[in-house]
Coordinates of C-alpha atoms in Angstrom, one line a residue:
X1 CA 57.0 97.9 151.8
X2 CA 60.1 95.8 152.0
X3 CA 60.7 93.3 148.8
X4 CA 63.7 91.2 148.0
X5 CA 64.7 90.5 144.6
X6 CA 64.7 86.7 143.4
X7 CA 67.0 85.6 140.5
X8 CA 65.2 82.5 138.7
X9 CA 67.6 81.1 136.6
X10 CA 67.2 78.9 134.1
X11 CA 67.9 75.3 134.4
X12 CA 70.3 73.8 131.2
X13 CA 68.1 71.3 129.1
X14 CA 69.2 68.4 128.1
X15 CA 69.6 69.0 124.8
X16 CA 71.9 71.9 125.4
X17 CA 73.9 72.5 121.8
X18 CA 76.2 74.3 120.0
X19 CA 74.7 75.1 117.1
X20 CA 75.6 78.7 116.2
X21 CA 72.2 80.0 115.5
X22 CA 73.0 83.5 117.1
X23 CA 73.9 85.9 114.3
X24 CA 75.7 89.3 116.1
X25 CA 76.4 86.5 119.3
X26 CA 80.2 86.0 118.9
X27 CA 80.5 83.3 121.4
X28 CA 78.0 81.4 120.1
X29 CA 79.3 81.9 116.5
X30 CA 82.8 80.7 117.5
X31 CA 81.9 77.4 118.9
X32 CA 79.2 76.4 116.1
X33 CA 78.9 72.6 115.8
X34 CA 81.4 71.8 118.3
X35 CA 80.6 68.9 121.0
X36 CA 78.9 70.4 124.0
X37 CA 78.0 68.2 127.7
X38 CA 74.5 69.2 128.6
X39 CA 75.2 67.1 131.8
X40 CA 77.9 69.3 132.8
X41 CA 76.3 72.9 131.8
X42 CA 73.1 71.7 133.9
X43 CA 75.4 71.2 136.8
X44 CA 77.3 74.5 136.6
X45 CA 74.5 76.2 136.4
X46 CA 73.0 74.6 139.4
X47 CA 76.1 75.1 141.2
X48 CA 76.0 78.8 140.9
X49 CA 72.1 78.4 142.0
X50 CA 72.9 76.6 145.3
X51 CA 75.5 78.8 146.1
X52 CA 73.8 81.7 146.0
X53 CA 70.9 80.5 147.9
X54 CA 73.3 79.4 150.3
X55 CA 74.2 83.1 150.7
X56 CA 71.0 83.7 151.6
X57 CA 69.8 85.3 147.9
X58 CA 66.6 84.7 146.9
X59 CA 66.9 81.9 144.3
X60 CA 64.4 79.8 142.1
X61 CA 64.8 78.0 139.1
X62 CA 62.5 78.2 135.6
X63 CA 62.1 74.7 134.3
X64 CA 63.7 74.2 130.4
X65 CA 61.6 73.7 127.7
X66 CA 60.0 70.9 125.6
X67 CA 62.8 70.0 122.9
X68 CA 62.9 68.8 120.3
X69 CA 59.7 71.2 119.1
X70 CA 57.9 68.9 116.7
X71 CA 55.1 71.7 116.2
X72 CA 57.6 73.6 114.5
X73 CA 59.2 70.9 112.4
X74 CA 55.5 69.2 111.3
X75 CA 54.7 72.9 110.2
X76 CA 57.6 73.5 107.9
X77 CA 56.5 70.1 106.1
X78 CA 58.1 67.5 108.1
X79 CA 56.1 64.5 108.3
X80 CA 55.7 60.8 109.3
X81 CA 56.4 59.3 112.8
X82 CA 58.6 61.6 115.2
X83 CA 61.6 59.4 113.8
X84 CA 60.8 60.2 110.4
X85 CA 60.7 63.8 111.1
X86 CA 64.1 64.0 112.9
X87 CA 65.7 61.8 110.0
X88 CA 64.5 63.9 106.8
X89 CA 65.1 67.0 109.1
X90 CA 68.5 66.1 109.6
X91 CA 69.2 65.5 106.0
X92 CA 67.4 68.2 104.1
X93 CA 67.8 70.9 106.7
X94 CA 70.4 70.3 109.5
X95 CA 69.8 74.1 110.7
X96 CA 65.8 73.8 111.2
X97 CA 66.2 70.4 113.2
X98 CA 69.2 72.5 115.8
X99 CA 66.2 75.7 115.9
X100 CA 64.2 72.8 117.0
X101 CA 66.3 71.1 119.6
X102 CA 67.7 75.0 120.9
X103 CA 68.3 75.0 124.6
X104 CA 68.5 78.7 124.4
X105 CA 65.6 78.8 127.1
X106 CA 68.5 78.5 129.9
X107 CA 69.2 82.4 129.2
X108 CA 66.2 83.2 131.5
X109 CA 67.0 87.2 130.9
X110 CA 65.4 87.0 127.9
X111 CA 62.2 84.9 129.1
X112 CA 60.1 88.5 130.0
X113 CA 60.3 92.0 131.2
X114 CA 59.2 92.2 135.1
X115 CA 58.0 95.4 136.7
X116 CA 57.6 94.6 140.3
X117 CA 54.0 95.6 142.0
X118 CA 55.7 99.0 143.5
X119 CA 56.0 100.4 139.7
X120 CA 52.6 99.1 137.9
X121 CA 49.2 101.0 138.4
X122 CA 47.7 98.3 139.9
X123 CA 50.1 96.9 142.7
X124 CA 50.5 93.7 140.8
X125 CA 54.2 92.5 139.4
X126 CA 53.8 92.3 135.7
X127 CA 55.2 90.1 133.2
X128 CA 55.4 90.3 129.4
X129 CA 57.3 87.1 128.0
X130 CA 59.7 88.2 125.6
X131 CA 58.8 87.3 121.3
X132 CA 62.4 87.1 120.6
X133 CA 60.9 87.1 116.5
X134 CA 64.6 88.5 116.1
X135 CA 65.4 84.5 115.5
X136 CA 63.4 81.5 114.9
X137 CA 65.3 79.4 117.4
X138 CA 63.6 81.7 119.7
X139 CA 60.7 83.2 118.0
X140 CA 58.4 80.1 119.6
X141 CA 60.1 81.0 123.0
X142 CA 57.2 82.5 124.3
X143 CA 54.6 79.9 124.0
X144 CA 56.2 77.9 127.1
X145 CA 57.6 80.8 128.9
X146 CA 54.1 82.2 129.1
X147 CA 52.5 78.9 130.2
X148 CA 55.3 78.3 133.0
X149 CA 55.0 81.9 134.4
X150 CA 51.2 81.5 134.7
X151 CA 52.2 78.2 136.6
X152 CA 54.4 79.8 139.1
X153 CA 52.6 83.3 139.4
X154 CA 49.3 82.1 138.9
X155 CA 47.7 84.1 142.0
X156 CA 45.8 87.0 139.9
X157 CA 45.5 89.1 143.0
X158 CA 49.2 90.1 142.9
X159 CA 50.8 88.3 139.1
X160 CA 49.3 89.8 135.9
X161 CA 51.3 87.4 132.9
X162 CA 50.6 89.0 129.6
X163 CA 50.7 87.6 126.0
X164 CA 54.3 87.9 124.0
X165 CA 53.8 91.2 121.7
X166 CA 53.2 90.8 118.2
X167 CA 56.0 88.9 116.1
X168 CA 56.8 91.4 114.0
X169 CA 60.1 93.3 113.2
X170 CA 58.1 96.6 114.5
X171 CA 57.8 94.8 118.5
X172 CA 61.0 92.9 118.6
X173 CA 61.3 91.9 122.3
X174 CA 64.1 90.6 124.4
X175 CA 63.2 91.0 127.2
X176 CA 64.7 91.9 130.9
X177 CA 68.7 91.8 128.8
X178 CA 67.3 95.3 127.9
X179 CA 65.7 96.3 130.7
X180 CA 67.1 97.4 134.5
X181 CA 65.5 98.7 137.2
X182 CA 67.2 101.2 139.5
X183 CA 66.1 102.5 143.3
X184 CA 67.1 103.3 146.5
X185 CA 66.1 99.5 148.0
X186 CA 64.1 97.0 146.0
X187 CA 60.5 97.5 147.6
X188 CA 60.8 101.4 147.4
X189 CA 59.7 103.7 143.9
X190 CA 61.8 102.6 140.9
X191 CA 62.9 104.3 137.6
X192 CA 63.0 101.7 134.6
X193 CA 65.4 102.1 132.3
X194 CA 65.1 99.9 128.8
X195 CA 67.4 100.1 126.0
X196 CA 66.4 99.6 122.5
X197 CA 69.0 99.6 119.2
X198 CA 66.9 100.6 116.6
X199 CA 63.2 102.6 116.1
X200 CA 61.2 100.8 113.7
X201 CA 59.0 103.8 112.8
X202 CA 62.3 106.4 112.2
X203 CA 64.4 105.8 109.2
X204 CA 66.5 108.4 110.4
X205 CA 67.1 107.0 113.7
X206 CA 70.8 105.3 113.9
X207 CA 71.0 102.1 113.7
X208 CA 74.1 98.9 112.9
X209 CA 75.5 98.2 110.2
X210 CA 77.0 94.3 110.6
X211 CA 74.4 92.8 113.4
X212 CA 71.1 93.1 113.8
X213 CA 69.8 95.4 116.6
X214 CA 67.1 93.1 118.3
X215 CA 65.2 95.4 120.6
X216 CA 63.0 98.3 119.0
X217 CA 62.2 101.8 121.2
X218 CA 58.2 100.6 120.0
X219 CA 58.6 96.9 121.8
X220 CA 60.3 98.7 124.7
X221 CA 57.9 101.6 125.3
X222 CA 54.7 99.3 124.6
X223 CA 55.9 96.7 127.5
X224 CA 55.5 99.8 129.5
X225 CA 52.2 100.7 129.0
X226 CA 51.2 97.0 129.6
X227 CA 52.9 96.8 132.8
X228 CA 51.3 100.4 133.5
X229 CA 54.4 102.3 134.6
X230 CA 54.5 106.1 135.2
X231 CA 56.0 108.2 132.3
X232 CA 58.3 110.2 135.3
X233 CA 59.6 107.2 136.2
X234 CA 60.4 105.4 132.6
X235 CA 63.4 106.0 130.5
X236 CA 64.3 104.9 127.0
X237 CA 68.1 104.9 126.3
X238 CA 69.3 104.1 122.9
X239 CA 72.4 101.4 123.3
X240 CA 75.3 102.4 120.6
X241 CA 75.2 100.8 117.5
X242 CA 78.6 100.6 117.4
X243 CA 78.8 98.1 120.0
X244 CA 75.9 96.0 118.5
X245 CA 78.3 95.9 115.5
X246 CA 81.0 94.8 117.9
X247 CA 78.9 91.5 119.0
X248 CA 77.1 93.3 121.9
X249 CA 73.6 91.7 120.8
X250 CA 72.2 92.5 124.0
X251 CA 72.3 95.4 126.7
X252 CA 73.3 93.3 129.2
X253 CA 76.6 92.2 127.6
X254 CA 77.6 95.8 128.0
X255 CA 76.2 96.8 131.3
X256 CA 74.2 96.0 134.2
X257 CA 72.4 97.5 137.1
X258 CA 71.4 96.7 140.7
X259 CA 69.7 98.9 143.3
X260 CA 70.6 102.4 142.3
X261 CA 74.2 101.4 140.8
X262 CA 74.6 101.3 137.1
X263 CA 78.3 99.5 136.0
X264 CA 78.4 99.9 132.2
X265 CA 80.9 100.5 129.5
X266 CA 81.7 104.3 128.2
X267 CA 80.7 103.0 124.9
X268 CA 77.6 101.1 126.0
X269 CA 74.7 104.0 124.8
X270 CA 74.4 106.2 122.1
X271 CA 74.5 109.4 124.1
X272 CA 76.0 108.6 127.2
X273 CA 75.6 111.9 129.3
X274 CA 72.3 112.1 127.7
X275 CA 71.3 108.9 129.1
X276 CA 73.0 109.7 132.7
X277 CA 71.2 113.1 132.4
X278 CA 67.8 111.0 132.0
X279 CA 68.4 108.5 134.7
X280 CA 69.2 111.2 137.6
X281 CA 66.6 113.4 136.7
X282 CA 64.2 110.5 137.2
X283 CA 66.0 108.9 140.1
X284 CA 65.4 112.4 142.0
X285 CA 62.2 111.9 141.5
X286 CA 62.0 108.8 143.7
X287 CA 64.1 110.2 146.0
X288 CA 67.4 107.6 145.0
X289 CA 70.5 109.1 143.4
X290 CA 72.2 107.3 140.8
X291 CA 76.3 105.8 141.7
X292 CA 77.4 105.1 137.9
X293 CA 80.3 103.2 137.7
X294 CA 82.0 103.7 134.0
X295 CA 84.5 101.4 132.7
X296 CA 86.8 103.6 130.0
X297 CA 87.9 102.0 127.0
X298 CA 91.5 102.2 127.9
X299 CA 91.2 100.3 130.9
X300 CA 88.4 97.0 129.1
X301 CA 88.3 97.3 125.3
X302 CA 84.8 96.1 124.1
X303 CA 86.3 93.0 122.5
X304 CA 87.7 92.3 125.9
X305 CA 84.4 92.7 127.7
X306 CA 82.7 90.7 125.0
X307 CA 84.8 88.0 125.4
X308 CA 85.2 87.8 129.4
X309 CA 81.1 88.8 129.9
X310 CA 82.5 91.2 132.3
X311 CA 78.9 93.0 132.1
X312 CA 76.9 89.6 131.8
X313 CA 77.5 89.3 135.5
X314 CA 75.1 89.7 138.6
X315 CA 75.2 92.9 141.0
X316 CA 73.9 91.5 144.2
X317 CA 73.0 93.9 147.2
X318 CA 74.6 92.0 150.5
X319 CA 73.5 92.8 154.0
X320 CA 75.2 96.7 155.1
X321 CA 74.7 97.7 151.6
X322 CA 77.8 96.5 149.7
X323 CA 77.3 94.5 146.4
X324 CA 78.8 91.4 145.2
X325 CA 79.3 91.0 141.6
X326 CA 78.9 87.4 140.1
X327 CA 81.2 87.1 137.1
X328 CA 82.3 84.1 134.9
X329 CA 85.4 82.7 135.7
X330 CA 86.8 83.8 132.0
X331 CA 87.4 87.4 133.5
X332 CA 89.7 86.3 135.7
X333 CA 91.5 84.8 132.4
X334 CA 91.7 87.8 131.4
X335 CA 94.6 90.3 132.1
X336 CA 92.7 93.5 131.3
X337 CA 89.4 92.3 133.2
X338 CA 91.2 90.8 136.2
X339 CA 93.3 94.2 136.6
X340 CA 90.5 96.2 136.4
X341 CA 88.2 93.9 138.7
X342 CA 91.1 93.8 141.5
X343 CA 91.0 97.9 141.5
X344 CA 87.0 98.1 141.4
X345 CA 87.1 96.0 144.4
X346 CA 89.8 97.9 146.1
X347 CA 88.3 101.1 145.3
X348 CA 86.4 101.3 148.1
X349 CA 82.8 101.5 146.4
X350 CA 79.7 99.5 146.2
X351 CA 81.3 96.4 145.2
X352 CA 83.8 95.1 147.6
X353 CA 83.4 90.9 146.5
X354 CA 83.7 89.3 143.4
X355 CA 82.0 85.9 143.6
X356 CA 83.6 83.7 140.6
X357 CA 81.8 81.0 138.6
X358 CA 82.4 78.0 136.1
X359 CA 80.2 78.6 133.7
X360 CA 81.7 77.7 130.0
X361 CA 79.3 75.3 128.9
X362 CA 76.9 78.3 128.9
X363 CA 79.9 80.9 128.3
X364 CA 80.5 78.9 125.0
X365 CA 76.9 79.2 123.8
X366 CA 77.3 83.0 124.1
X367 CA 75.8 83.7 127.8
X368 CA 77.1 84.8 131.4
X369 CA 75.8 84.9 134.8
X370 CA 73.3 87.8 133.4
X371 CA 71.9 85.6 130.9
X372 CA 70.8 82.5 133.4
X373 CA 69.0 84.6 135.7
X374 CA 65.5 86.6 135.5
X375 CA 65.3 88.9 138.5
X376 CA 61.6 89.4 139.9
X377 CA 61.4 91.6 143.1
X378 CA 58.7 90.5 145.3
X379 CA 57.0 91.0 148.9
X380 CA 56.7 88.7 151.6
X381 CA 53.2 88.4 150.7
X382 CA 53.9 87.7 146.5
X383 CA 56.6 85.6 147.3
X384 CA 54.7 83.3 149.8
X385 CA 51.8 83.5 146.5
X386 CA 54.0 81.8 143.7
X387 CA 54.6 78.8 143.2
X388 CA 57.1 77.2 146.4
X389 CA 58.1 74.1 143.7
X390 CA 60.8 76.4 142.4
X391 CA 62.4 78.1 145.7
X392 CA 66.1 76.8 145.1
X393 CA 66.6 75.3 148.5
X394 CA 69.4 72.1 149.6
X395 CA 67.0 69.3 148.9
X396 CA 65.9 70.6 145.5
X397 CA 69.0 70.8 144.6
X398 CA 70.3 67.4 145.2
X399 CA 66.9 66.3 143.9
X400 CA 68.2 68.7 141.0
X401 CA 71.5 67.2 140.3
X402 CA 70.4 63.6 141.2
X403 CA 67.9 64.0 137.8
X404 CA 70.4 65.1 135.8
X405 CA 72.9 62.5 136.6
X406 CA 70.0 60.3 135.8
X407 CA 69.2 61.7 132.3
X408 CA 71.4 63.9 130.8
X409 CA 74.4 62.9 128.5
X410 CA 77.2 63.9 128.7
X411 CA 78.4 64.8 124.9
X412 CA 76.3 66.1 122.6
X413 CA 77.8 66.6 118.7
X414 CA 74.9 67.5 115.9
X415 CA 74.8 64.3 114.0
X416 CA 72.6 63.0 117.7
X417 CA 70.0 65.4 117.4
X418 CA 69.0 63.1 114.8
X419 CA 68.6 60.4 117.3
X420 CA 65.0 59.7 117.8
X421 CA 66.5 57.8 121.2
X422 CA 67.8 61.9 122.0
X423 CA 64.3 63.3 121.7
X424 CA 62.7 60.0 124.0
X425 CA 65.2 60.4 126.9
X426 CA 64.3 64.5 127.1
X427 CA 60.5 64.2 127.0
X428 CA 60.9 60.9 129.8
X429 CA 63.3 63.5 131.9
X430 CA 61.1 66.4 131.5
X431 CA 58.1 64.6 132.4
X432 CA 60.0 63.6 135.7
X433 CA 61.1 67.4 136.4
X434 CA 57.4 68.6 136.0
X435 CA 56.9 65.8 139.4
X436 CA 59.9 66.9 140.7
X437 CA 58.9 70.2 141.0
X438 CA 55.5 69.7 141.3
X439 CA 53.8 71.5 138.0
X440 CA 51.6 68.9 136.4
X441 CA 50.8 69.8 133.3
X442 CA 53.7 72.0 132.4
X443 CA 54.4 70.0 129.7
X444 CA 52.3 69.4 126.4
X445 CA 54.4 66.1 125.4

């Protein structure tokens, strides 16, 4: 059965921040409390949408979440009238009122782990919303993400949306930045690969030393059975702590897959043949064989694909089986990066186009291309199910960009998330976006 593989990115809320709450994210840590334009980081971001869609790539768009989250500031003692809250917030506890206001929602990788219907047991595409408990910016992630993907894929015949796993140290989930899904063609049998940095229940097991390793082999291998995947066709791969150590907080950051390519770094898993041993043993299985493309050290130092997002970027499969790969314009800034991307492209190998966005409002909050996008593989017959409201077409997107002019700001320093005016003009815009794209009831404002 034919599928095609839809990248729902995240649309940039409009109280997008820099508030450095990423501990291991060196990006975000770099640029912690500098002034940031939500205006302008909604608009790259819908740039890149349109102009993939315009490529004819399936493209939809997951609707930001409600900020500033009240729930979470009333619970931690915060009281009076919402203005009172964001005042005594602000003063006693500046750090707890930016968790609140996070717009780290954009970074749709991390909103769930998909397996599409050809993998599960029951024919359905599966989705388990990510608990992110690794930070409490993110911990309360889920609650939304869950209620807007049983808004879009609320059809039970072919979506099955599952609770967040439990918020504890023993699950931590981050969903589909761990997780990629390599075949021959998108609606045929599929090996899953998801890579986990520590194991809760194994002292022994390796682990980091400096960052914390946010994705446990127990979350990872728990999503599975959810999502009812074959053990022949699963495989676990531990990511190197060394690189965790290095600011590589998620997989993605150090690889990414598409189809039945894998482009990673030599330093990206613990036990790199072991891992490419696992994968083509599986892959034969579903009659694919694995093309791994392997970046050497000598040619992109970690540092340098950490600070380009060289592997934050999107494989795309094109018509006559070549790939594109979507990067962020800061790898053409960088000499080591750019060399290497002008030979991968000349090599004469899957990817023959590099497609090059602006992206460094989101760049400088510590994500890529990757990190925008959730990538759900779906059938004619699932895709014509969801919810059309999000289908990234030319009219949504001036619609899009029209309602951002409209309400966003365009400079954002921490003293204004203070502003009880800040938190009005979001809840009046979101309120408009749930019309917009025609989900009443999305938000509980």
């Amino acid at each position: 059965m034919s599928a095609r593989e839809f990248n729902f990115d995240g649309l940039v809320g409009p109280s997008h921040n820099y508030a450095g709450l990423s501990f291991g994210n060196v990006a975000s840590f770099n640029n912690v409390k500098s002034a940031s334009n939500p205006k302008q980081a909604a608009l790259q971001g819908l740039a890149k949408m349109r102009a993939l869609a315009a490529r004819g790539f399936a493209q939809a768009v997951l609707p930001p979440q409600d900020r500033p989250n009240f729930r979470l500031l009333r619970s931690l003692g915060f009281t009076g009238s919402d203005a009172d809250v964001l005042a005594r917030a602000y003063k006693e506890s500046p750090v707890i009122l930016a968790c609140a206001y996070s717009a780290s929602p954009m970074w749709t990788a991390n909103a769930a782990t998909v397996s599409p219907s050809r993998d599960t047991a029951d024919g359905r595409v599966h989705f388990t919303p990510a608990n992110l408990n690794n930070k409490l910016h993110r911990a309360l992630e889920y609650v939304q993400t869950t209620r807007a993907l049983q808004a879009i894929f609320a059809d039970e015949r072919h979506f099955a949306v599952h609770d967040a796993l439990p918020s504890t140290p023993a699950f931590g989930d981050e969903g589909a930045a761990n997780h990629t899904r390599l075949c021959a063609q998108h609606g045929l049998d599929a090996v899953e690969m998801f890579v986990y940095g520590r194991v809760e229940f194994d002292p022994a097991a390796p682990a980091p030393k400096r960052y914390p390793a946010r994705q446990t082999l127990e979350a990872s291998q728990a999503v599975a059975r959810k999502h009812g995947l074959a053990e022949a066709r699963t495989v676990y791969v531990q990511q190197n702590p060394d690189v965790i150590d290095q600011g590589v907080f998620h997989n993605d950051v150090i690889a990414v897959g598409n189809a039945n390519v894998l482009f990673y770094h030599e330093q990206a898993f613990a036990d790199e043949q072991g891992a490419l041993f696992q994968l083509r043993q599986a892959m034969a299985g579903v009659d694919a064989e694995l093309t791994a493309i392997r970046v050497d050290t000598d040619m992109v130092s970690v540092q340098d694909a950490v600070h380009s997002y060289l592997f934050n970027s999107q494989l795309l499969s094109k018509d006559g089986g070549k790939m594109a790969l979507v990067i962020p314009q800061e790898c053409q800034e960088n000499a080591a990066v750019s060399r290497y991307l002008e030979g991968l492209v000349a090599s004469g190998g899957p990817v023959d186009e590099l497609v090059h966005f602006d992206l460094r409002q989101s760049m400088r909050n510590g994500g890529g291309p990757a990190c925008l996008r959730l990538r759900v593989a779906l059938t004619d017959a699932e895709a014509s199910a969801m919810h059309q409201g999000v289908v990234m077409t030319e009219a949504l997107y001036h619609t899009l960009v029209a309602w951002v002019e409209k309400h966003y700001r365009d400079k954002l320093e921490p003293q204004d998330l203070a502003d009880p005016a800040l938190a009005v003009e979001v809840h009046t815009a979101l309120e408009e976006l749930a019309r917009i794209l025609g989900m009443p009831g999305l938000y509980d404002l």
